[in-house]
PDB file of C-alpha atoms in Angstrom:
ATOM      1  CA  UNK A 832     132.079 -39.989-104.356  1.00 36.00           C
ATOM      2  CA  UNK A 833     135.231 -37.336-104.709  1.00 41.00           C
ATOM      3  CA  UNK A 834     135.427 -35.075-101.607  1.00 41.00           C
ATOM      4  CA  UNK A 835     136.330 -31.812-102.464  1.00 44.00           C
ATOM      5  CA  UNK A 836     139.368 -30.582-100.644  1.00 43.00           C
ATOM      6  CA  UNK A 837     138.629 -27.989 -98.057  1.00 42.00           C
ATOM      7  CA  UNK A 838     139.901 -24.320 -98.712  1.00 50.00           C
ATOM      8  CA  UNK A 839     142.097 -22.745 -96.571  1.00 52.00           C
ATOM      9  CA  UNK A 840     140.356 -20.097 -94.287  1.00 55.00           C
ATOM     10  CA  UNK A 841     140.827 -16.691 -94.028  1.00 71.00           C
ATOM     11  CA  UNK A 842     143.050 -16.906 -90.985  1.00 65.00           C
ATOM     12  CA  UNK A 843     144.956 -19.849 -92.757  1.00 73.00           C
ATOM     13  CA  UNK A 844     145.224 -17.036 -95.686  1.00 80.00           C
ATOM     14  CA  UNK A 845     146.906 -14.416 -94.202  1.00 89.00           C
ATOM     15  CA  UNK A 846     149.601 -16.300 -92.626  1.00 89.00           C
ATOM     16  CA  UNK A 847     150.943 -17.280 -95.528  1.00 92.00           C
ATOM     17  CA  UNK A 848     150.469 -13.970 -97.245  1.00 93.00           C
ATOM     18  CA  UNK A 849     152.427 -12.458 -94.071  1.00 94.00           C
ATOM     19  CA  UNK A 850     155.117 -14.729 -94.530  1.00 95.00           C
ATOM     20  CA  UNK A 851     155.331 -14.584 -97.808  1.00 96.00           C
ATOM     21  CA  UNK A 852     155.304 -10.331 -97.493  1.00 96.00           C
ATOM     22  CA  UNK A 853     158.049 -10.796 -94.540  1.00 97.00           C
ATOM     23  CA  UNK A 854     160.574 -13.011 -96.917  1.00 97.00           C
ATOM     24  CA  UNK A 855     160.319 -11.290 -99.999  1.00 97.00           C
ATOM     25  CA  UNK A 856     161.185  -8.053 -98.141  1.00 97.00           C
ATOM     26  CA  UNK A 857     164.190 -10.091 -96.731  1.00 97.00           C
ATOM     27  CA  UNK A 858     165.249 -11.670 -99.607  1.00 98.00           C
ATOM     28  CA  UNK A 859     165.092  -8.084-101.425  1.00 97.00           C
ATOM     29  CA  UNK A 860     167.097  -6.563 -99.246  1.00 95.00           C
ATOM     30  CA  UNK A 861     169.589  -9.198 -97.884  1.00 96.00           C
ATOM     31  CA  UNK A 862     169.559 -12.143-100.557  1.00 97.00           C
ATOM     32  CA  UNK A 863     168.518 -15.290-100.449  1.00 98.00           C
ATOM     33  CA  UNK A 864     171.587 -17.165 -99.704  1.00 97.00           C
ATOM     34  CA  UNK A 865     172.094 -14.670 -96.738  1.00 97.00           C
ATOM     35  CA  UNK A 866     168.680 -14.796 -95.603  1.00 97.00           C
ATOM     36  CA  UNK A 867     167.564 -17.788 -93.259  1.00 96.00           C
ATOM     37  CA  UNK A 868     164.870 -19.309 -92.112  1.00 96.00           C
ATOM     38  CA  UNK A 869     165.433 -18.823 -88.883  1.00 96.00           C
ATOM     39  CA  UNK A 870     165.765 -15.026 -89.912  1.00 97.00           C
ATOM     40  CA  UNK A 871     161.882 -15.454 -91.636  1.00 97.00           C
ATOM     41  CA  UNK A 872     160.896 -16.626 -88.579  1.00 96.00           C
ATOM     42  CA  UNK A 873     162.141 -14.503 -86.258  1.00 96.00           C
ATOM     43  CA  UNK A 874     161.116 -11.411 -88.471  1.00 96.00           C
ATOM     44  CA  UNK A 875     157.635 -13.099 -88.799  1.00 95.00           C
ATOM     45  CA  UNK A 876     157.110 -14.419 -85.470  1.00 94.00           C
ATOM     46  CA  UNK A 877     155.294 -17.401 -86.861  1.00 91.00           C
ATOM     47  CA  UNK A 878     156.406 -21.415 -85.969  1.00 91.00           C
ATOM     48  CA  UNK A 879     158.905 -23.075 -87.892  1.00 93.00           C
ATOM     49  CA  UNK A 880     156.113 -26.105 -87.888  1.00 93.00           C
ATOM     50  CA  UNK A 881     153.558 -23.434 -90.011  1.00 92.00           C
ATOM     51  CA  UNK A 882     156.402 -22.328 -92.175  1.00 93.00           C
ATOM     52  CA  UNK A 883     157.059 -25.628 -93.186  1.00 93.00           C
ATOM     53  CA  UNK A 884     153.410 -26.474 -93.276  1.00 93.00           C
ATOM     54  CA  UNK A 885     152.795 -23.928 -96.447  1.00 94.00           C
ATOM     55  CA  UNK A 886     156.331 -24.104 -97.828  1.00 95.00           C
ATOM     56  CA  UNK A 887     157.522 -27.657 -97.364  1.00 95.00           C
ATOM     57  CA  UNK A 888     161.275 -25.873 -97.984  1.00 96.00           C
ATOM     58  CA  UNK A 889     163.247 -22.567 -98.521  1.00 97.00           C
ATOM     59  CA  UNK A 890     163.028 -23.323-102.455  1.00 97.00           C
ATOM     60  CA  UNK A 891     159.582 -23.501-102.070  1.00 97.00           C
ATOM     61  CA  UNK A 892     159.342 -20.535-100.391  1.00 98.00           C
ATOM     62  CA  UNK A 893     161.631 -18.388-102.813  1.00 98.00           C
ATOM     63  CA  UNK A 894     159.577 -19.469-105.704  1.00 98.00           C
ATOM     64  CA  UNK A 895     156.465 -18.468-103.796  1.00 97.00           C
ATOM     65  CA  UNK A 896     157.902 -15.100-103.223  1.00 98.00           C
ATOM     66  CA  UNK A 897     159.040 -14.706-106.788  1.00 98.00           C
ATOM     67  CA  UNK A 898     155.742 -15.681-108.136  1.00 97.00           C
ATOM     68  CA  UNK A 899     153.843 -13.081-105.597  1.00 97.00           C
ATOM     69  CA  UNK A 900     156.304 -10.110-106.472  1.00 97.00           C
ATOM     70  CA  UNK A 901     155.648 -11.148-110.556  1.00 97.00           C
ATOM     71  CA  UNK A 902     151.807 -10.432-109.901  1.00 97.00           C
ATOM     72  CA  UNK A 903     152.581  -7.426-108.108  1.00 96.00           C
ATOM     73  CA  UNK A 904     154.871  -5.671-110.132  1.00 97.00           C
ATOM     74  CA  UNK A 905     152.826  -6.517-113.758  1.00 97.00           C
ATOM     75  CA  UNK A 906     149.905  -5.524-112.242  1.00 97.00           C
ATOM     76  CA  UNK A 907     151.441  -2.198-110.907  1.00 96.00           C
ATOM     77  CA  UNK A 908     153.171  -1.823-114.506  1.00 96.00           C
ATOM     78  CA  UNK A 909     150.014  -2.211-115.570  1.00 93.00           C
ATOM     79  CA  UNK A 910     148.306   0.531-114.338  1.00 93.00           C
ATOM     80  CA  UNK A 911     151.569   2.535-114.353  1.00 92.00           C
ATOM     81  CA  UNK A 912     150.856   2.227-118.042  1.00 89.00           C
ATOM     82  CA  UNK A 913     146.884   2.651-118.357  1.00 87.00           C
ATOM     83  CA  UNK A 914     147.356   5.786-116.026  1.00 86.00           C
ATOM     84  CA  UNK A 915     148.930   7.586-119.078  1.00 76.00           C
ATOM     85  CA  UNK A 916     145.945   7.343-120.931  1.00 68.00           C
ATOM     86  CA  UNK A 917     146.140   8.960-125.081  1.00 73.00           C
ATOM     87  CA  UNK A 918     147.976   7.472-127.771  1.00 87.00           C
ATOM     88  CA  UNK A 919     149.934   3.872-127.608  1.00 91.00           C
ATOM     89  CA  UNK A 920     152.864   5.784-127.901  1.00 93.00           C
ATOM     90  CA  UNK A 921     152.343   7.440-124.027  1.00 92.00           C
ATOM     91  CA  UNK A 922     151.480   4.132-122.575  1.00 93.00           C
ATOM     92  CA  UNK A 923     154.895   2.763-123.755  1.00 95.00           C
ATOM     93  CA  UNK A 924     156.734   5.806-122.623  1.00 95.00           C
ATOM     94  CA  UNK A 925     154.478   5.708-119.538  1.00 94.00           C
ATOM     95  CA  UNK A 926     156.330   2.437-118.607  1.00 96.00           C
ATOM     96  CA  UNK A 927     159.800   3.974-118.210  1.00 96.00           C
ATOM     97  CA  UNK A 928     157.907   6.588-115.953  1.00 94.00           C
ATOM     98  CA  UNK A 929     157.024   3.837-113.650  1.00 95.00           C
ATOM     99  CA  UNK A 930     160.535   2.648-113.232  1.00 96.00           C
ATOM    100  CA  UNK A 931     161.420   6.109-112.872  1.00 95.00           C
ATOM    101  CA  UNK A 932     159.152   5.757-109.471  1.00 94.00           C
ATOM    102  CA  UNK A 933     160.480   2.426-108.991  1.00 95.00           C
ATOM    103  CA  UNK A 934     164.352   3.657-108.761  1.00 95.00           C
ATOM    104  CA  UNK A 935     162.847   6.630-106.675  1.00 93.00           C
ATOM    105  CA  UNK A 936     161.962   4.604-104.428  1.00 91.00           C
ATOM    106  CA  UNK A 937     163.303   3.961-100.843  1.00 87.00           C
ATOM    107  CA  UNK A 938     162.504   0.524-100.688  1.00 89.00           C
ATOM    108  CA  UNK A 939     164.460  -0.431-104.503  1.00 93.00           C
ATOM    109  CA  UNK A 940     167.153  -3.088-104.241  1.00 93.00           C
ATOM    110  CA  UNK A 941     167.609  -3.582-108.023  1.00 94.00           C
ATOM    111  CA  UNK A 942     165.609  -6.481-109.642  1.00 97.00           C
ATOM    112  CA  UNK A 943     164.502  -9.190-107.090  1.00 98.00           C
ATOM    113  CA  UNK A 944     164.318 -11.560-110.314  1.00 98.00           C
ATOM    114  CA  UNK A 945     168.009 -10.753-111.457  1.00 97.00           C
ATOM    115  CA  UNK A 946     169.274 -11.525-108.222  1.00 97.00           C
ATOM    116  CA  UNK A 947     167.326 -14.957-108.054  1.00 98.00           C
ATOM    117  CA  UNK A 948     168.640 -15.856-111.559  1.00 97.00           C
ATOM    118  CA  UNK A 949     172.763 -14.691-109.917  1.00 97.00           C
ATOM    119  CA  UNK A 950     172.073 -16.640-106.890  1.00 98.00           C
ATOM    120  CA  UNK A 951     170.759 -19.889-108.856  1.00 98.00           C
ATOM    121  CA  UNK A 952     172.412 -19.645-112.158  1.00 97.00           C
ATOM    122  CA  UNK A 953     171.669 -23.209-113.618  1.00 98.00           C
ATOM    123  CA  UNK A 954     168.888 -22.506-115.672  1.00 97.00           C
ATOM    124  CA  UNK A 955     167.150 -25.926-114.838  1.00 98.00           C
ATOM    125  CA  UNK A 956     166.500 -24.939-111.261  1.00 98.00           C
ATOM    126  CA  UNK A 957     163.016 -24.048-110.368  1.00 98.00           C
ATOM    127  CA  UNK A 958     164.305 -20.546-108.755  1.00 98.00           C
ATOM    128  CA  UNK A 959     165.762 -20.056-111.685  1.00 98.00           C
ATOM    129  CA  UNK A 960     162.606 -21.043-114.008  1.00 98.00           C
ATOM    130  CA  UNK A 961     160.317 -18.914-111.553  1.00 98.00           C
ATOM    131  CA  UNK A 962     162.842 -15.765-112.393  1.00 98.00           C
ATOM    132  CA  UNK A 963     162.963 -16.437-115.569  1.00 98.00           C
ATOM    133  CA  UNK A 964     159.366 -16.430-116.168  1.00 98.00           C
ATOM    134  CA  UNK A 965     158.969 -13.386-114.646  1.00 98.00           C
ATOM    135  CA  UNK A 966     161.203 -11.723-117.626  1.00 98.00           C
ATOM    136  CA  UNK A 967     158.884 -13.732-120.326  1.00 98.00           C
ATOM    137  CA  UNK A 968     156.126 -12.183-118.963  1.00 98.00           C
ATOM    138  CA  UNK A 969     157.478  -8.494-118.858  1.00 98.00           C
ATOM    139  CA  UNK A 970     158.367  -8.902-122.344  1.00 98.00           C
ATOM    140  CA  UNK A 971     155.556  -9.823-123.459  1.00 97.00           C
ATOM    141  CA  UNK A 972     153.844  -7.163-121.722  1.00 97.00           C
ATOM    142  CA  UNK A 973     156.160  -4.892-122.976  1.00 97.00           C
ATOM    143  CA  UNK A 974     155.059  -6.495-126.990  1.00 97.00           C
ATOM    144  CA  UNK A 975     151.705  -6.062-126.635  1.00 96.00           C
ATOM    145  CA  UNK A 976     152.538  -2.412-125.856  1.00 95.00           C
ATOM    146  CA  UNK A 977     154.846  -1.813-129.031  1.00 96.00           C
ATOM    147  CA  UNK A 978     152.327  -3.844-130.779  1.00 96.00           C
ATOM    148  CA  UNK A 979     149.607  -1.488-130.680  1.00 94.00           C
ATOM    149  CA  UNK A 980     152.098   1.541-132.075  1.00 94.00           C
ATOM    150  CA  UNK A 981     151.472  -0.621-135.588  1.00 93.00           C
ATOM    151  CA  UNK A 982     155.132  -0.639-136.040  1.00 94.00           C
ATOM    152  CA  UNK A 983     156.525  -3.468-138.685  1.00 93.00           C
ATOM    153  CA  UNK A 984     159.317  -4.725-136.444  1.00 95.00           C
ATOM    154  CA  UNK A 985     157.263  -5.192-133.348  1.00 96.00           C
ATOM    155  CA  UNK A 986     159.717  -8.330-132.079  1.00 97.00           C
ATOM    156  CA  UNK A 987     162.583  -6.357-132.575  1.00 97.00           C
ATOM    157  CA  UNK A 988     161.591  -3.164-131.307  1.00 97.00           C
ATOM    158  CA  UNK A 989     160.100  -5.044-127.864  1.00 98.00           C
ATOM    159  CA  UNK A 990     163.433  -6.811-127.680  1.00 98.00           C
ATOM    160  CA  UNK A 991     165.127  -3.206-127.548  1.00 98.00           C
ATOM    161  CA  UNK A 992     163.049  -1.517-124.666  1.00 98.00           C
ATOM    162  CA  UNK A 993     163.830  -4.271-122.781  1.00 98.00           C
ATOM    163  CA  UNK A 994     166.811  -4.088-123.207  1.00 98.00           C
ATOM    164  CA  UNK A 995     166.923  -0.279-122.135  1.00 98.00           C
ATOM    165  CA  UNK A 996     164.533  -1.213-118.897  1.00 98.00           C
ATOM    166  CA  UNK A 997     166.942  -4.340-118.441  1.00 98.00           C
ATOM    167  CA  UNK A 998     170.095  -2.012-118.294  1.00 96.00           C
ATOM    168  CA  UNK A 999     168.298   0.976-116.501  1.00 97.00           C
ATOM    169  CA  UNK A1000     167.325  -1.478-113.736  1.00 97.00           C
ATOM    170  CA  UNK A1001     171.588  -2.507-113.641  1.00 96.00           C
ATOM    171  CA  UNK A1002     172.770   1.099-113.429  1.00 95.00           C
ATOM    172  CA  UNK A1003     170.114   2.072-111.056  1.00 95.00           C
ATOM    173  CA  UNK A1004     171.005  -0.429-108.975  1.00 94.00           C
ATOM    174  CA  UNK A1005     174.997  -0.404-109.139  1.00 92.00           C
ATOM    175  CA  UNK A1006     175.328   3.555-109.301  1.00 88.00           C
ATOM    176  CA  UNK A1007     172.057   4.320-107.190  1.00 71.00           C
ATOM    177  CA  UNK A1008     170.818   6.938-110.307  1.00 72.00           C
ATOM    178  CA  UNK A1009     167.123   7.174-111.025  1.00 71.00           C
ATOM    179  CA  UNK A1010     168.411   9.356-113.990  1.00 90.00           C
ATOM    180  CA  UNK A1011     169.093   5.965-115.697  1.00 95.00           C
ATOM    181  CA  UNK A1012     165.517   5.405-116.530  1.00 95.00           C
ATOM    182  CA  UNK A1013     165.087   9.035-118.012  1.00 94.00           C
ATOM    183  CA  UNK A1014     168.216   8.612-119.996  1.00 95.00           C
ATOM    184  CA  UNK A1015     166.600   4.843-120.879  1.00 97.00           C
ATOM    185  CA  UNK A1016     163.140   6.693-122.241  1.00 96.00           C
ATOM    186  CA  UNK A1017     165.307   8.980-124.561  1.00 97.00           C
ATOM    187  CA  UNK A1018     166.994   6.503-126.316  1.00 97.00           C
ATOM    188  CA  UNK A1019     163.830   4.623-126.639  1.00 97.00           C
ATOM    189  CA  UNK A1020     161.881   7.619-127.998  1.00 97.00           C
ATOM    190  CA  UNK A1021     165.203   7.684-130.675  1.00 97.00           C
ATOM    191  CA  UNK A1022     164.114   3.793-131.143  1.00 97.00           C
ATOM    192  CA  UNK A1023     160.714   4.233-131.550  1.00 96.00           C
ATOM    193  CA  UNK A1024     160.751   7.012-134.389  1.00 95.00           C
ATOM    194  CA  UNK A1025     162.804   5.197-136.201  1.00 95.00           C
ATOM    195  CA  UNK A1026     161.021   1.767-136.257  1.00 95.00           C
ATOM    196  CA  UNK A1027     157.949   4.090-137.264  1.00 93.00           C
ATOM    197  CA  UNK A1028     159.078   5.695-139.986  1.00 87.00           C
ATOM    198  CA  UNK A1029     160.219   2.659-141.741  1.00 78.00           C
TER     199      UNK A1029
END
């Protein structure tokens, strides 16, 4: 008889979502080369022993983070989106918006995938793949968006906002403007007009 594997209790739970809260705010803001363990643990103030005991290493741990800040940031794109409720055409706009907000923000650091993807640049390394992923998965949230507009081009137009929210994100970052995502929603409202009237 197979003996189901016991869950991990609530207590069990929340120690590895604190940890995993604790590094990604740490690897946002300091890197992940630059960030230790020791660093996560101190910050943390749980033992190295539990650490290890969820995240058997640091590259666990980093795709762990990356996989938790994915979730987090579609799902709050998502409703970034769905909050400008109306036409297609709002919800699309609606996303550039949201990184408005984003680049607004105190806590923004530039792209927390980008930096994974400078820091491990071989493209077979599972930081890498996690990162990666990430951008595969805002695209094609970002298709199913242009899709509904009824456009004929929907691949190509996709491609170009994210491109715009891609380089937004880079001069946000490097120059510190928030402007860059307003100036990103103009030249994707020049996009979008034209892919619909073909």
């Amino acid at each position: 008889m197979k003996i189901a594997a016991a869950k991990p209790s609530s207590a069990q739970s929340q120690k590895r979502e604190h940890l995993l809260g604790v590094a990604l705010d740490l690897f946002y803001r300091h890197g992940f080369h630059n960030t230790g363990i020791d660093t996560i643990l101190a910050q943390s103030g749980v033992a190295k022993m539990t650490l290890y005991k969820y995240f058997p290493s640091k590259e666990d741990l980093i795709v762990a983070v990356l996989e938790r800040r994915d979730a987090e940031f579609l799902s709050w794109l998502t409703r970034e989106a769905e909050r400008c409720a109306g036409a297609p055409l709002q919800r699309l706009l609606g996303v550039f918006e949201a990184y408005e907000k984003w680049f607004k923000g105190a806590r923004f650091h530039g792209c927390l995938f980008m930096n994974a993807c400078a820091e491990y640049p071989d493209a077979a390394h599972p930081i890498h793949r996690a990162a990666a992923l990430h951008k595969r998965q805002l695209y094609t949230f970002v298709l199913r968006l242009v899709e509904d507009l009824g456009v004929r081009d929907s691949v190509l137009l996709a491609q170009e906002i994210m491109l715009l929210l891609e380089g937004a994100t880079v001069i946000a970052h490097v120059s510190t403007a928030p402007i860059a995502a307003r100036r990103a929603k103009k030249a994707a409202e020049v996009l979008i007009k034209a892919a619909l009237d073909t």
